[in-house]
């Protein structure tokens, strides 16, 4: 179950990063900030969950 959570979090991060180019092209700073915060949160959570698997 933890592995599935990590995979889901990694998918969210990958998707959010792919949106960054669109957001930057539109000069949407608010959305870029939101994406940055979400990416940081999901990466941290995935890292913590991965540590449980070791």
Short mmCIF file of N, CA, C and O in Angstrom, two decimals:
data_model
loop_
_atom_site.label_atom_id
_atom_site.label_comp_id
_atom_site.label_asym_id
_atom_site.label_seq_id
_atom_site.Cartn_x
_atom_site.Cartn_y
_atom_site.Cartn_z
N UNK A 1 0.82 -1.19 0.00
CA UNK A 1 0.00 0.00 0.00
C UNK A 1 0.87 1.26 0.00
O UNK A 1 0.56 2.22 -0.71
N UNK A 2 1.94 1.24 0.76
CA UNK A 2 2.84 2.39 0.82
C UNK A 2 3.49 2.62 -0.54
O UNK A 2 3.64 3.76 -0.99
N UNK A 3 3.87 1.53 -1.21
CA UNK A 3 4.46 1.66 -2.54
C UNK A 3 3.49 2.34 -3.51
O UNK A 3 3.89 3.17 -4.32
N UNK A 4 2.21 1.99 -3.41
CA UNK A 4 1.20 2.62 -4.27
C UNK A 4 1.07 4.11 -3.97
O UNK A 4 0.89 4.92 -4.89
N UNK A 5 1.14 4.47 -2.70
CA UNK A 5 1.08 5.88 -2.33
C UNK A 5 2.27 6.65 -2.91
O UNK A 5 2.12 7.76 -3.43
N UNK A 6 3.45 6.05 -2.82
CA UNK A 6 4.66 6.69 -3.35
C UNK A 6 4.52 6.88 -4.86
O UNK A 6 4.83 7.95 -5.39
N UNK A 7 4.06 5.86 -5.55
CA UNK A 7 3.87 5.96 -7.00
C UNK A 7 2.87 7.06 -7.35
O UNK A 7 3.08 7.82 -8.30
N UNK A 8 1.81 7.16 -6.59
CA UNK A 8 0.82 8.21 -6.82
C UNK A 8 1.40 9.60 -6.61
O UNK A 8 1.16 10.52 -7.40
N UNK A 9 2.16 9.76 -5.54
CA UNK A 9 2.80 11.05 -5.26
C UNK A 9 3.79 11.43 -6.35
O UNK A 9 3.85 12.58 -6.77
N UNK A 10 4.55 10.45 -6.82
CA UNK A 10 5.51 10.71 -7.89
C UNK A 10 4.80 11.11 -9.18
O UNK A 10 5.29 11.96 -9.92
N UNK A 11 3.65 10.53 -9.44
CA UNK A 11 2.86 10.89 -10.61
C UNK A 11 2.36 12.33 -10.52
O UNK A 11 2.41 13.08 -11.50
N UNK A 12 1.92 12.72 -9.33
CA UNK A 12 1.45 14.10 -9.13
C UNK A 12 2.60 15.08 -9.36
O UNK A 12 2.43 16.11 -10.02
N UNK A 13 3.77 14.75 -8.82
CA UNK A 13 4.94 15.63 -8.99
C UNK A 13 5.31 15.74 -10.47
O UNK A 13 5.56 16.84 -10.97
N UNK A 14 5.32 14.62 -11.16
CA UNK A 14 5.66 14.63 -12.59
C UNK A 14 4.68 15.48 -13.39
O UNK A 14 5.07 16.27 -14.25
N UNK A 15 3.40 15.35 -13.08
CA UNK A 15 2.38 16.13 -13.77
C UNK A 15 2.53 17.62 -13.47
O UNK A 15 2.46 18.45 -14.39
N UNK A 16 2.75 17.95 -12.22
CA UNK A 16 2.91 19.36 -11.83
C UNK A 16 4.12 19.98 -12.52
O UNK A 16 4.07 21.12 -12.97
N UNK A 17 5.21 19.23 -12.60
CA UNK A 17 6.40 19.75 -13.28
C UNK A 17 6.16 19.97 -14.76
O UNK A 17 6.69 20.91 -15.35
N UNK A 18 5.36 19.11 -15.37
CA UNK A 18 5.09 19.27 -16.80
C UNK A 18 4.23 20.51 -17.06
O UNK A 18 4.29 21.09 -18.14
N UNK A 19 3.46 20.93 -16.08
CA UNK A 19 2.64 22.14 -16.21
C UNK A 19 3.46 23.42 -16.08
O UNK A 19 3.00 24.49 -16.47
N UNK A 20 4.64 23.30 -15.51
CA UNK A 20 5.46 24.48 -15.27
C UNK A 20 5.76 25.26 -16.55
O UNK A 20 5.75 26.49 -16.53
N UNK A 21 6.02 24.58 -17.64
CA UNK A 21 6.33 25.29 -18.89
C UNK A 21 5.13 26.10 -19.36
O UNK A 21 5.29 27.23 -19.81
N UNK A 22 3.94 25.54 -19.24
CA UNK A 22 2.73 26.26 -19.63
C UNK A 22 2.54 27.49 -18.76
O UNK A 22 2.26 28.58 -19.25
N UNK A 23 2.71 27.32 -17.47
CA UNK A 23 2.53 28.41 -16.51
C UNK A 23 3.55 29.52 -16.77
O UNK A 23 3.21 30.71 -16.75
N UNK A 24 4.80 29.13 -16.99
CA UNK A 24 5.83 30.13 -17.26
C UNK A 24 5.59 30.88 -18.55
O UNK A 24 5.82 32.09 -18.63
N UNK A 25 5.11 30.19 -19.57
CA UNK A 25 4.82 30.84 -20.85
C UNK A 25 3.71 31.90 -20.70
O UNK A 25 3.70 32.90 -21.40
N UNK A 26 2.81 31.67 -19.77
CA UNK A 26 1.70 32.59 -19.55
C UNK A 26 2.01 33.63 -18.47
O UNK A 26 1.15 34.47 -18.16
N UNK A 27 3.20 33.56 -17.88
CA UNK A 27 3.60 34.47 -16.81
C UNK A 27 2.61 34.48 -15.66
O UNK A 27 2.29 35.53 -15.10
N UNK A 28 2.13 33.30 -15.30
CA UNK A 28 1.16 33.15 -14.21
C UNK A 28 1.92 32.81 -12.92
O UNK A 28 2.11 31.66 -12.58
N UNK A 29 2.34 33.84 -12.22
CA UNK A 29 3.16 33.65 -11.02
C UNK A 29 2.41 32.97 -9.88
O UNK A 29 3.00 32.20 -9.13
N UNK A 30 1.13 33.26 -9.74
CA UNK A 30 0.35 32.65 -8.66
C UNK A 30 0.26 31.14 -8.84
O UNK A 30 0.44 30.37 -7.87
N UNK A 31 0.01 30.70 -10.05
CA UNK A 31 -0.08 29.27 -10.32
C UNK A 31 1.30 28.61 -10.19
O UNK A 31 1.41 27.50 -9.67
N UNK A 32 2.34 29.30 -10.62
CA UNK A 32 3.70 28.77 -10.47
C UNK A 32 4.03 28.57 -9.00
O UNK A 32 4.62 27.55 -8.61
N UNK A 33 3.65 29.52 -8.17
CA UNK A 33 3.88 29.39 -6.73
C UNK A 33 3.11 28.22 -6.15
O UNK A 33 3.64 27.45 -5.35
N UNK A 34 1.86 28.07 -6.56
CA UNK A 34 1.05 26.95 -6.10
C UNK A 34 1.67 25.62 -6.51
O UNK A 34 1.77 24.69 -5.70
N UNK A 35 2.12 25.53 -7.76
CA UNK A 35 2.77 24.30 -8.23
C UNK A 35 4.03 24.00 -7.44
O UNK A 35 4.28 22.85 -7.06
N UNK A 36 4.81 25.03 -7.15
CA UNK A 36 6.03 24.85 -6.37
C UNK A 36 5.72 24.29 -4.99
O UNK A 36 6.37 23.34 -4.52
N UNK A 37 4.72 24.85 -4.35
CA UNK A 37 4.34 24.38 -3.02
C UNK A 37 3.85 22.93 -3.06
O UNK A 37 4.21 22.12 -2.20
N UNK A 38 3.04 22.61 -4.04
CA UNK A 38 2.51 21.24 -4.17
C UNK A 38 3.64 20.25 -4.43
O UNK A 38 3.67 19.16 -3.86
N UNK A 39 4.54 20.62 -5.33
CA UNK A 39 5.67 19.74 -5.65
C UNK A 39 6.50 19.47 -4.41
O UNK A 39 6.84 18.32 -4.11
N UNK A 40 6.81 20.51 -3.66
CA UNK A 40 7.62 20.35 -2.45
C UNK A 40 6.92 19.44 -1.44
O UNK A 40 7.54 18.55 -0.86
N UNK A 41 5.62 19.64 -1.24
CA UNK A 41 4.88 18.83 -0.28
C UNK A 41 4.85 17.36 -0.70
O UNK A 41 5.11 16.46 0.10
N UNK A 42 4.54 17.11 -1.97
CA UNK A 42 4.43 15.73 -2.44
C UNK A 42 5.79 15.04 -2.48
O UNK A 42 5.88 13.84 -2.18
N UNK A 43 6.85 15.77 -2.83
CA UNK A 43 8.18 15.16 -2.80
C UNK A 43 8.59 14.80 -1.38
O UNK A 43 9.16 13.73 -1.14
N UNK A 44 8.31 15.67 -0.44
CA UNK A 44 8.65 15.40 0.96
C UNK A 44 7.87 14.20 1.49
O UNK A 44 8.44 13.32 2.14
N UNK A 45 6.59 14.14 1.18
CA UNK A 45 5.78 13.02 1.64
C UNK A 45 6.24 11.72 1.02
O UNK A 45 6.33 10.69 1.70
N UNK A 46 6.56 11.74 -0.27
CA UNK A 46 7.05 10.53 -0.94
C UNK A 46 8.37 10.08 -0.32
O UNK A 46 8.59 8.88 -0.10
N UNK A 47 9.23 11.03 -0.01
CA UNK A 47 10.51 10.71 0.61
C UNK A 47 10.29 10.03 1.97
O UNK A 47 10.92 9.02 2.29
N UNK A 48 9.38 10.58 2.76
CA UNK A 48 9.09 9.98 4.07
C UNK A 48 8.52 8.58 3.95
O UNK A 48 8.89 7.67 4.69
N UNK A 49 7.63 8.39 2.99
CA UNK A 49 7.04 7.07 2.80
C UNK A 49 8.09 6.07 2.29
O UNK A 49 8.10 4.91 2.70
N UNK A 50 8.99 6.54 1.39
CA UNK A 50 10.05 5.64 0.91
C UNK A 50 10.93 5.17 2.05
O UNK A 50 11.42 4.04 2.05
N UNK A 51 11.15 6.05 3.04
CA UNK A 51 12.01 5.68 4.17
C UNK A 51 11.38 4.54 4.99
O UNK A 51 12.08 3.77 5.62
N UNK A 52 10.06 4.43 4.95
CA UNK A 52 9.38 3.33 5.65
C UNK A 52 9.61 2.00 4.95
O UNK A 52 9.52 0.94 5.58
N UNK A 53 9.88 2.05 3.67
CA UNK A 53 10.07 0.82 2.90
C UNK A 53 11.47 0.24 3.04
O UNK A 53 11.71 -0.90 2.64
N UNK A 54 12.39 1.02 3.57
CA UNK A 54 13.79 0.55 3.67
C UNK A 54 13.98 -0.37 4.84
O UNK A 54 13.37 -0.38 5.82
#
